[in-house]
XYZ file of C-alpha atoms in Angstrom:
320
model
C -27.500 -7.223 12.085
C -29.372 -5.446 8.838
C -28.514 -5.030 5.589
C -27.442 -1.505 6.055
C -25.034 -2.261 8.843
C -23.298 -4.879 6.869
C -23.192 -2.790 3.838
C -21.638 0.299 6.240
C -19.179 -2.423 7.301
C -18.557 -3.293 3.733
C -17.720 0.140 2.843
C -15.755 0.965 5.770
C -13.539 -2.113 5.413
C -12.677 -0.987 1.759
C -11.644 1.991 2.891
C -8.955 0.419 5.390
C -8.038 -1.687 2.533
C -7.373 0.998 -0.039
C -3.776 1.693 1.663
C -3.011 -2.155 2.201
C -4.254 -2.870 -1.713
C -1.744 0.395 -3.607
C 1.169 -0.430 -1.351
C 1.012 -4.631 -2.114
C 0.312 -3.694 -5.650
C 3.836 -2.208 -5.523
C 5.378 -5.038 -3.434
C 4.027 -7.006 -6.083
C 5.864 -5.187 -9.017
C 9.779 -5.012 -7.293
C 9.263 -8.693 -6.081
C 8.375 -10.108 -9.426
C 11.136 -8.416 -10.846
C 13.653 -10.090 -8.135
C 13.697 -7.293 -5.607
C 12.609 -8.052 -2.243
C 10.980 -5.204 -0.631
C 10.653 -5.022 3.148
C 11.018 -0.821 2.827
C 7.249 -0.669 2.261
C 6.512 0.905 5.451
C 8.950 3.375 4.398
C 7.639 3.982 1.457
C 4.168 4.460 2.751
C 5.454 6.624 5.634
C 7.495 8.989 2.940
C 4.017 9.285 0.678
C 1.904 9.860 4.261
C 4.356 13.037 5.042
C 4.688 14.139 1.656
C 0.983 14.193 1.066
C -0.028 15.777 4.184
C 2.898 18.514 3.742
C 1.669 19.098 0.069
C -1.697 19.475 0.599
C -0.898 21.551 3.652
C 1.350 24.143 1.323
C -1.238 23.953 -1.225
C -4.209 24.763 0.940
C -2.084 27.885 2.010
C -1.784 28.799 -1.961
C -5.483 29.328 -2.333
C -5.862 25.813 -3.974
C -9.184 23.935 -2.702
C -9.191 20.802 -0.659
C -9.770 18.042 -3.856
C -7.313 19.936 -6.185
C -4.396 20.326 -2.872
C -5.276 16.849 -2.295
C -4.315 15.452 -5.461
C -0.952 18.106 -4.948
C 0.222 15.678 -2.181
C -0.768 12.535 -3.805
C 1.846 13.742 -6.625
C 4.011 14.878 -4.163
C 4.445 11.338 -2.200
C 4.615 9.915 -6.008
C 7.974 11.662 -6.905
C 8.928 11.453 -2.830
C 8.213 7.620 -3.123
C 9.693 7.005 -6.571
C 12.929 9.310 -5.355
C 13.474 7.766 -1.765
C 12.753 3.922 -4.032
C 15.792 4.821 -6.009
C 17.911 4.581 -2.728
C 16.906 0.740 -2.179
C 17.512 0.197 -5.907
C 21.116 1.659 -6.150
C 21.333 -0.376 -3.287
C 20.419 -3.480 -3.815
C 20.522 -3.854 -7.612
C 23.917 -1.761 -8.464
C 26.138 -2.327 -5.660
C 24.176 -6.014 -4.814
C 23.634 -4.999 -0.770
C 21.375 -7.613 1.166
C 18.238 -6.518 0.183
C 16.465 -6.855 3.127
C 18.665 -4.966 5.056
C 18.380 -2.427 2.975
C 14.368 -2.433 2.952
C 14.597 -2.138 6.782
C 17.263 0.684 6.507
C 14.646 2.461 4.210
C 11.453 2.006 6.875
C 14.304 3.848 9.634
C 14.760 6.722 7.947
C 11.369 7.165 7.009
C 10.386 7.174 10.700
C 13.385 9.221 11.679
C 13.762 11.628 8.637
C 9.748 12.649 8.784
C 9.371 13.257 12.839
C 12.383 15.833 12.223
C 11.467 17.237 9.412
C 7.496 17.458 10.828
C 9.214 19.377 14.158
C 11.274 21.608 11.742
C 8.402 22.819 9.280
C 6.163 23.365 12.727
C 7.909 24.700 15.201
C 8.146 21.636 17.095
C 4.907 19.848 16.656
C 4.694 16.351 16.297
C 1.562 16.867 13.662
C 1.483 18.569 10.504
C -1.784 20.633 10.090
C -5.041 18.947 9.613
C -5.685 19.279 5.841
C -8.508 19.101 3.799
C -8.604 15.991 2.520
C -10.441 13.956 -0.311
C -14.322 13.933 0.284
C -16.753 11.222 0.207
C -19.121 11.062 -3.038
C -21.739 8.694 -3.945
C -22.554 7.207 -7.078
C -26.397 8.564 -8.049
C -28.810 5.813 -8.992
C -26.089 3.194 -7.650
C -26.150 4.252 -4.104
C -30.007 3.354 -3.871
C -29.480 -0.210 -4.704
C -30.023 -2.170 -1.420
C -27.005 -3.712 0.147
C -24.293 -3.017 -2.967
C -25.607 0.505 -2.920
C -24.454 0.860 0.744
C -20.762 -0.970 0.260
C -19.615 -0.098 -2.452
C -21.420 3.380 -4.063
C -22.416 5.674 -1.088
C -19.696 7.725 0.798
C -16.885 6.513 -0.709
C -13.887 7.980 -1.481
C -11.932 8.197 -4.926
C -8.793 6.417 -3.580
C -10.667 3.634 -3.030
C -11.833 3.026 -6.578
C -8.416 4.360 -8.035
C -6.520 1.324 -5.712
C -9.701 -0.827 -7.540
C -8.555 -0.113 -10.804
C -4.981 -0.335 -10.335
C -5.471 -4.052 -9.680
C -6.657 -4.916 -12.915
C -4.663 -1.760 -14.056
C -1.508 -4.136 -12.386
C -2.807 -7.554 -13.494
C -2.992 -6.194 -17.034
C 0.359 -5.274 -17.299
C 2.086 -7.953 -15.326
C -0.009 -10.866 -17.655
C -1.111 -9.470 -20.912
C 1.722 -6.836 -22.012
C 5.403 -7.214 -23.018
C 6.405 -5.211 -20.329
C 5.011 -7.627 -18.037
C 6.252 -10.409 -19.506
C 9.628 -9.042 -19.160
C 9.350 -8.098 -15.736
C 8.686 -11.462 -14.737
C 11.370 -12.679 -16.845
C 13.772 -11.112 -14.938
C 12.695 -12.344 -11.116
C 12.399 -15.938 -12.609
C 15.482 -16.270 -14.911
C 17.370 -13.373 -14.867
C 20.317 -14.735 -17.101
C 18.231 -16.446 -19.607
C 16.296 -13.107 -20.173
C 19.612 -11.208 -20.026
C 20.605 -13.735 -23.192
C 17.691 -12.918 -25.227
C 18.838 -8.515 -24.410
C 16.519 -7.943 -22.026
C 18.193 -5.055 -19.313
C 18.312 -7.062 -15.921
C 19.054 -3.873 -14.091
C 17.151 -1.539 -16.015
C 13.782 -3.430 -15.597
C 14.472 -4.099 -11.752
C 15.036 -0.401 -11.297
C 11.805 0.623 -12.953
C 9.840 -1.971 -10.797
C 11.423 -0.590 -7.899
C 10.374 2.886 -8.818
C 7.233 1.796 -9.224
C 6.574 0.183 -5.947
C 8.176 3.049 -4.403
C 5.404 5.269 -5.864
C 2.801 2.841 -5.550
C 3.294 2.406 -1.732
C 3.368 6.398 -1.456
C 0.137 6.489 -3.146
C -0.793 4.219 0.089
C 0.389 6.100 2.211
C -1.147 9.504 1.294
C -4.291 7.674 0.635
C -4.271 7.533 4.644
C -3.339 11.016 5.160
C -5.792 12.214 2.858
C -8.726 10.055 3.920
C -8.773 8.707 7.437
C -6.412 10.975 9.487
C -6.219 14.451 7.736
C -2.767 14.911 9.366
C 0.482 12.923 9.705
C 2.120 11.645 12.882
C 4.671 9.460 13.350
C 1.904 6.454 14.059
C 0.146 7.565 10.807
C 1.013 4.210 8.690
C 1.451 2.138 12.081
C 2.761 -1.022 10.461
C 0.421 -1.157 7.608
C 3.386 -1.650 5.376
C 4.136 -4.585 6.807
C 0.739 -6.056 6.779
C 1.063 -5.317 2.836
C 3.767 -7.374 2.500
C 1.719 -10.022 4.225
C -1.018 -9.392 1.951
C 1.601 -9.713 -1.401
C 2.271 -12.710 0.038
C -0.656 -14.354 0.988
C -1.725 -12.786 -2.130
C 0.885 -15.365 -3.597
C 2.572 -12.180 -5.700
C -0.537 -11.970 -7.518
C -2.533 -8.594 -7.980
C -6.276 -10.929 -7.384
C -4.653 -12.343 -4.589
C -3.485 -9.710 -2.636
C -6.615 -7.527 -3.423
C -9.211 -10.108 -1.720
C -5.831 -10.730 1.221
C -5.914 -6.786 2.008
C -9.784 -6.897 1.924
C -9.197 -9.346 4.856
C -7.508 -7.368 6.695
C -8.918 -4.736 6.087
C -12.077 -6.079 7.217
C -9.856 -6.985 10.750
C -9.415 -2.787 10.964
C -13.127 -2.260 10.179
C -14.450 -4.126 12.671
C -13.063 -2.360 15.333
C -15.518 0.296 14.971
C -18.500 -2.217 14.851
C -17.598 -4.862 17.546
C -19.141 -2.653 20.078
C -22.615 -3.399 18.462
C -22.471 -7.265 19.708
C -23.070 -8.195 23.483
C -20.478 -10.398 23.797
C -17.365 -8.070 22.341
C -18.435 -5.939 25.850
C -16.287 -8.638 27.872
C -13.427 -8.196 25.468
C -10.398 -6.076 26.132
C -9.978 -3.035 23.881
C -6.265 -3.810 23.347
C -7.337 -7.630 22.073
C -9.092 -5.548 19.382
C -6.794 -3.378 17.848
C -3.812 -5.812 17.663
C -6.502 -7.916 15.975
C -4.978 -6.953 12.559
C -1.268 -7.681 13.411
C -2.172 -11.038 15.105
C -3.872 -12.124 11.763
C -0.874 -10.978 9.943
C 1.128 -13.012 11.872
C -1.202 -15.781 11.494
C -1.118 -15.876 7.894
C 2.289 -15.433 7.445
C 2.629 -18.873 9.441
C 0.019 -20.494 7.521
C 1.575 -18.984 4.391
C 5.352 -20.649 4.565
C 5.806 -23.682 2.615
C 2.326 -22.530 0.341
C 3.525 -19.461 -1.471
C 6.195 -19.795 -4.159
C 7.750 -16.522 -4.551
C 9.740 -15.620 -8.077
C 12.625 -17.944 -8.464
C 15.056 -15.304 -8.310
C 13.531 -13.355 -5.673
C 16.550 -11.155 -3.581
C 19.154 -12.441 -5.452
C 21.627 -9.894 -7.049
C 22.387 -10.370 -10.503
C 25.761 -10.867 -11.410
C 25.795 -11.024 -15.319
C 29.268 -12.940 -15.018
C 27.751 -16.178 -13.206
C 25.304 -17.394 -15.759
């Protein structure tokens, strides 16, 4: 295999991982906080409809593809951050089991966005193929042999937006106040609530955050790889983010290089066919290839990853 094949692999596993990486960024904020997040497949699905419906409208308006495709990425931001709020009312005012109530959030994403997608179009499963974000390379960078090819030819912006966040993320969670805070909260959440820190109010603003974070996913998908939504749009990558957070072991780093992994597993899907021996392979082996290694690593995970101390427990400020 040459250099420019492994570069094109390079590139194209980056661009499976761009989802994976914004919506395990978000995991990453609501768990630290102390809110276990399971609704990140709903989350994802929610920013995957609203982008492609956005985009859609906004393509009708005159607008051209880049500027409707930002339109839906802020659309599945305030869709994300407002359907978040329902797993935060949930599970930080009125102290609900917070899993269930991640789960009830990835249900009504699937239901709630098939109906609506047959109500806005007259029945069809699809919304309309939009125009989404376009490739661009990096001039003078895109020659270099090997990086040139993986990283700075045909890439899209997503893909170095979900870059940045992760220092953007490990920045905040490590070197700010804020952060500091945050964390506060999912490790001792009545120590920090002596010193007048808001239990509640921080937990609610990482919430909202991973809510919008995960839509950001989501679209990125729409907007990128599919040009439409269906109901298989996301396809479980939600939950292979939460593998990633935690194989990540809650930290931004981590989860970048575990969503590069599997992203790489999606990637190679298109490439397999290149090597002799992938010809007496089932097709099906290969495209449940990323949901076996999720599985995988969970298992391996258990017992190695130490999640926030007070990770989905309510917070009562009367038991201290």
């Amino acid at each position: 295999m040459d250099l420019l094949t492994i570069g094109q692999i390079i590139n194209t596993t980056l661009v499976f991982a761009t989802a994976l990486i914004f919506a395990s960024l978000g995991g990453i904020f609501s768990e630290k906080s102390g809110v276990t997040n399971l609704g990140l497949e709903g989350f994802m699905v929610f920013g995957a409809f609203a982008a492609g419906i956005g985009a859609h409208y906004a393509q009708e308006a005159g607008m051209d593809g880049t500027t409707s495709a930002w339109m839906g990425v802020l659309l599945a931001i305030v869709l994300g951050v407002l359907v978040s709020l329902i797993h935060a009312v949930a599970s930080i005012t009125f102290k609900a089991d917070q899993i269930i109530s991640g789960i009830v959030i990835n249900f009504l994403a699937a239901g709630s966005t098939l109906y609506l997608v047959k109500l806005l179009f007259e029945g069809s499963g699809d919304s309309p193929l939009v125009q989404g974000f376009s490739k661009f390379s990096v001039p003078l960078l895109q020659d270099i042999p090997l990086l040139g090819e993986a990283f700075f030819k045909n890439m899209y912006p997503t893909t170095y937006l979900a870059i940045l966040f992760v220092f953007l993320t490990y920045y905040i969670l490590f070197k700010t106040p804020f952060g500091l805070r945050l964390r506060s909260v999912g490790e001792h959440p009545s120590a920090a609530d002596t010193v007048g820190i808001k239990v509640r109010r921080y937990r609610y603003v990482a919430v909202m955050i991973s809510g919008a974070l995960a839509a950001i996913g989501g679209a990125a998908i729409t907007l990128t790889t599919t040009g439409t939504f269906s109901h298989n749009t996301v396809s479980g990558q939600g939950y292979i983010a939460i593998a990633a957070m935690i194989f990540g072991k809650w930290n931004p780093i981590g989860a970048f290089g575990a969503a590069v992994f599997f992203g790489f597993s999606q990637a190679i899907r298109n490439y397999v066919q290149l090597f002799e021996w992938s010809q007496s392979i089932p097709q099906e082996i290969i495209f449940m290839l990323p949901y076996l290694l999720t599985i995988i690593v969970l298992v391996a995970a258990v017992g190695r990853s130490s999640a926030p101390s007070a990770l989905g427990e309510p917070y009562d400020p009367g038991k201290r």
